[in-house]
């Protein structure tokens, strides 16, 4: 069935007047994507702070839940995921800068 459906070749490429319009559109989207990514990382950081506070104040079986091994392990996994997202966002930010962010501190 797919062999009967088709589009002209000029509709399949993202060209605009001989230039690569698709790449230009992706470059324009980059800063917006970075903004949303950094907001998400910030919200995740705040959620981690709230979770830590809750673990320090809430008690079960006579001790703070932060002292329970399983929850501490979950917290560590969350911390790693947030840090990974933060570093990926930073990498994206550097790639959006001219010359790959040369001259910026690492």
PDB file of C-alpha atoms in Angstrom:
ATOM      1  CA  UNK A   1       0.000   0.000   0.000  1.00  0.00           C
ATOM      2  CA  UNK A   2       2.839   2.407   0.714  1.00  0.00           C
ATOM      3  CA  UNK A   3       4.157   2.124  -2.813  1.00  0.00           C
ATOM      4  CA  UNK A   4       1.053   3.894  -4.074  1.00  0.00           C
ATOM      5  CA  UNK A   5       1.450   6.769  -1.630  1.00  0.00           C
ATOM      6  CA  UNK A   6       4.180   9.243  -2.236  1.00  0.00           C
ATOM      7  CA  UNK A   7       5.288  12.817  -2.158  1.00  0.00           C
ATOM      8  CA  UNK A   8       7.355  14.746  -4.647  1.00  0.00           C
ATOM      9  CA  UNK A   9      11.068  14.787  -3.864  1.00  0.00           C
ATOM     10  CA  UNK A  10      11.075  18.550  -3.238  1.00  0.00           C
ATOM     11  CA  UNK A  11       8.591  18.012  -0.409  1.00  0.00           C
ATOM     12  CA  UNK A  12      10.837  15.489   1.327  1.00  0.00           C
ATOM     13  CA  UNK A  13      13.793  17.822   1.882  1.00  0.00           C
ATOM     14  CA  UNK A  14      13.875  20.730   4.273  1.00  0.00           C
ATOM     15  CA  UNK A  15      15.280  23.199   1.829  1.00  0.00           C
ATOM     16  CA  UNK A  16      14.350  26.797   1.538  1.00  0.00           C
ATOM     17  CA  UNK A  17      15.713  28.566  -1.495  1.00  0.00           C
ATOM     18  CA  UNK A  18      18.629  26.154  -1.809  1.00  0.00           C
ATOM     19  CA  UNK A  19      19.545  26.496   1.861  1.00  0.00           C
ATOM     20  CA  UNK A  20      18.910  23.940   4.541  1.00  0.00           C
ATOM     21  CA  UNK A  21      15.759  25.317   6.176  1.00  0.00           C
ATOM     22  CA  UNK A  22      15.451  22.350   8.539  1.00  0.00           C
ATOM     23  CA  UNK A  23      18.781  23.120  10.192  1.00  0.00           C
ATOM     24  CA  UNK A  24      17.797  26.773  10.561  1.00  0.00           C
ATOM     25  CA  UNK A  25      14.547  25.777  12.236  1.00  0.00           C
ATOM     26  CA  UNK A  26      16.380  23.462  14.627  1.00  0.00           C
ATOM     27  CA  UNK A  27      18.881  26.204  15.498  1.00  0.00           C
ATOM     28  CA  UNK A  28      15.987  28.534  16.293  1.00  0.00           C
ATOM     29  CA  UNK A  29      14.418  25.923  18.588  1.00  0.00           C
ATOM     30  CA  UNK A  30      17.640  25.288  20.512  1.00  0.00           C
ATOM     31  CA  UNK A  31      17.471  28.170  23.021  1.00  0.00           C
ATOM     32  CA  UNK A  32      13.821  27.431  23.819  1.00  0.00           C
ATOM     33  CA  UNK A  33      14.582  23.792  24.414  1.00  0.00           C
ATOM     34  CA  UNK A  34      17.484  24.735  26.654  1.00  0.00           C
ATOM     35  CA  UNK A  35      15.249  27.084  28.644  1.00  0.00           C
ATOM     36  CA  UNK A  36      12.691  24.344  29.294  1.00  0.00           C
ATOM     37  CA  UNK A  37      15.426  21.870  30.137  1.00  0.00           C
ATOM     38  CA  UNK A  38      17.021  24.187  32.696  1.00  0.00           C
ATOM     39  CA  UNK A  39      13.636  24.945  34.252  1.00  0.00           C
ATOM     40  CA  UNK A  40      13.030  21.218  34.605  1.00  0.00           C
ATOM     41  CA  UNK A  41      16.430  20.718  36.219  1.00  0.00           C
ATOM     42  CA  UNK A  42      15.670  23.548  38.649  1.00  0.00           C
ATOM     43  CA  UNK A  43      12.326  22.009  39.570  1.00  0.00           C
ATOM     44  CA  UNK A  44      13.989  18.636  40.079  1.00  0.00           C
ATOM     45  CA  UNK A  45      16.614  20.234  42.334  1.00  0.00           C
ATOM     46  CA  UNK A  46      13.858  21.857  44.409  1.00  0.00           C
ATOM     47  CA  UNK A  47      11.980  18.547  44.627  1.00  0.00           C
ATOM     48  CA  UNK A  48      15.179  16.882  45.870  1.00  0.00           C
ATOM     49  CA  UNK A  49      15.543  19.546  48.588  1.00  0.00           C
ATOM     50  CA  UNK A  50      11.946  19.014  49.659  1.00  0.00           C
ATOM     51  CA  UNK A  51      12.418  15.255  49.675  1.00  0.00           C
ATOM     52  CA  UNK A  52      15.545  15.553  51.839  1.00  0.00           C
ATOM     53  CA  UNK A  53      13.744  17.799  54.303  1.00  0.00           C
ATOM     54  CA  UNK A  54      10.847  15.367  54.483  1.00  0.00           C
ATOM     55  CA  UNK A  55      13.210  12.458  55.073  1.00  0.00           C
ATOM     56  CA  UNK A  56      14.901  14.333  57.947  1.00  0.00           C
ATOM     57  CA  UNK A  57      11.675  15.297  59.714  1.00  0.00           C
ATOM     58  CA  UNK A  58       9.417  12.275  59.174  1.00  0.00           C
ATOM     59  CA  UNK A  59       9.910   9.399  61.562  1.00  0.00           C
ATOM     60  CA  UNK A  60       8.924   5.758  61.283  1.00  0.00           C
ATOM     61  CA  UNK A  61       9.692   3.027  63.769  1.00  0.00           C
ATOM     62  CA  UNK A  62      11.254   5.641  66.062  1.00  0.00           C
ATOM     63  CA  UNK A  63      13.894   7.001  63.676  1.00  0.00           C
ATOM     64  CA  UNK A  64      13.976   9.433  60.745  1.00  0.00           C
ATOM     65  CA  UNK A  65      13.188   7.786  57.441  1.00  0.00           C
ATOM     66  CA  UNK A  66      16.502   9.111  56.117  1.00  0.00           C
ATOM     67  CA  UNK A  67      18.172   6.409  58.183  1.00  0.00           C
ATOM     68  CA  UNK A  68      16.334   3.634  56.365  1.00  0.00           C
ATOM     69  CA  UNK A  69      18.654   2.135  53.763  1.00  0.00           C
ATOM     70  CA  UNK A  70      16.151   1.607  50.950  1.00  0.00           C
ATOM     71  CA  UNK A  71      15.029   5.233  50.949  1.00  0.00           C
ATOM     72  CA  UNK A  72      18.590   6.519  51.073  1.00  0.00           C
ATOM     73  CA  UNK A  73      19.374   4.412  48.026  1.00  0.00           C
ATOM     74  CA  UNK A  74      16.373   5.825  46.156  1.00  0.00           C
ATOM     75  CA  UNK A  75      17.464   9.340  47.085  1.00  0.00           C
ATOM     76  CA  UNK A  76      20.957   8.668  45.737  1.00  0.00           C
ATOM     77  CA  UNK A  77      19.514   7.404  42.437  1.00  0.00           C
ATOM     78  CA  UNK A  78      17.386  10.545  42.151  1.00  0.00           C
ATOM     79  CA  UNK A  79      20.421  12.730  42.846  1.00  0.00           C
ATOM     80  CA  UNK A  80      22.340  10.988  40.061  1.00  0.00           C
ATOM     81  CA  UNK A  81      19.478  11.456  37.585  1.00  0.00           C
ATOM     82  CA  UNK A  82      19.185  15.172  38.395  1.00  0.00           C
ATOM     83  CA  UNK A  83      22.944  15.651  38.069  1.00  0.00           C
ATOM     84  CA  UNK A  84      22.971  13.819  34.747  1.00  0.00           C
ATOM     85  CA  UNK A  85      20.191  16.054  33.414  1.00  0.00           C
ATOM     86  CA  UNK A  86      22.026  19.160  34.627  1.00  0.00           C
ATOM     87  CA  UNK A  87      25.250  18.136  32.907  1.00  0.00           C
ATOM     88  CA  UNK A  88      23.418  17.310  29.671  1.00  0.00           C
ATOM     89  CA  UNK A  89      21.747  20.720  29.742  1.00  0.00           C
ATOM     90  CA  UNK A  90      25.131  22.342  30.242  1.00  0.00           C
ATOM     91  CA  UNK A  91      26.520  20.407  27.298  1.00  0.00           C
ATOM     92  CA  UNK A  92      23.606  21.589  25.174  1.00  0.00           C
ATOM     93  CA  UNK A  93      24.210  25.188  26.255  1.00  0.00           C
ATOM     94  CA  UNK A  94      27.862  24.959  25.254  1.00  0.00           C
ATOM     95  CA  UNK A  95      26.959  23.476  21.885  1.00  0.00           C
ATOM     96  CA  UNK A  96      24.579  26.372  21.168  1.00  0.00           C
ATOM     97  CA  UNK A  97      27.290  28.972  21.722  1.00  0.00           C
ATOM     98  CA  UNK A  98      29.483  30.126  18.846  1.00  0.00           C
ATOM     99  CA  UNK A  99      32.720  28.137  18.567  1.00  0.00           C
ATOM    100  CA  UNK A 100      31.303  25.520  20.931  1.00  0.00           C
ATOM    101  CA  UNK A 101      31.672  27.778  23.968  1.00  0.00           C
ATOM    102  CA  UNK A 102      35.460  28.082  23.629  1.00  0.00           C
ATOM    103  CA  UNK A 103      36.861  30.282  26.372  1.00  0.00           C
ATOM    104  CA  UNK A 104      34.153  29.473  28.912  1.00  0.00           C
ATOM    105  CA  UNK A 105      35.062  27.789  32.189  1.00  0.00           C
ATOM    106  CA  UNK A 106      34.411  24.083  32.239  1.00  0.00           C
TER     107      UNK A 106
END
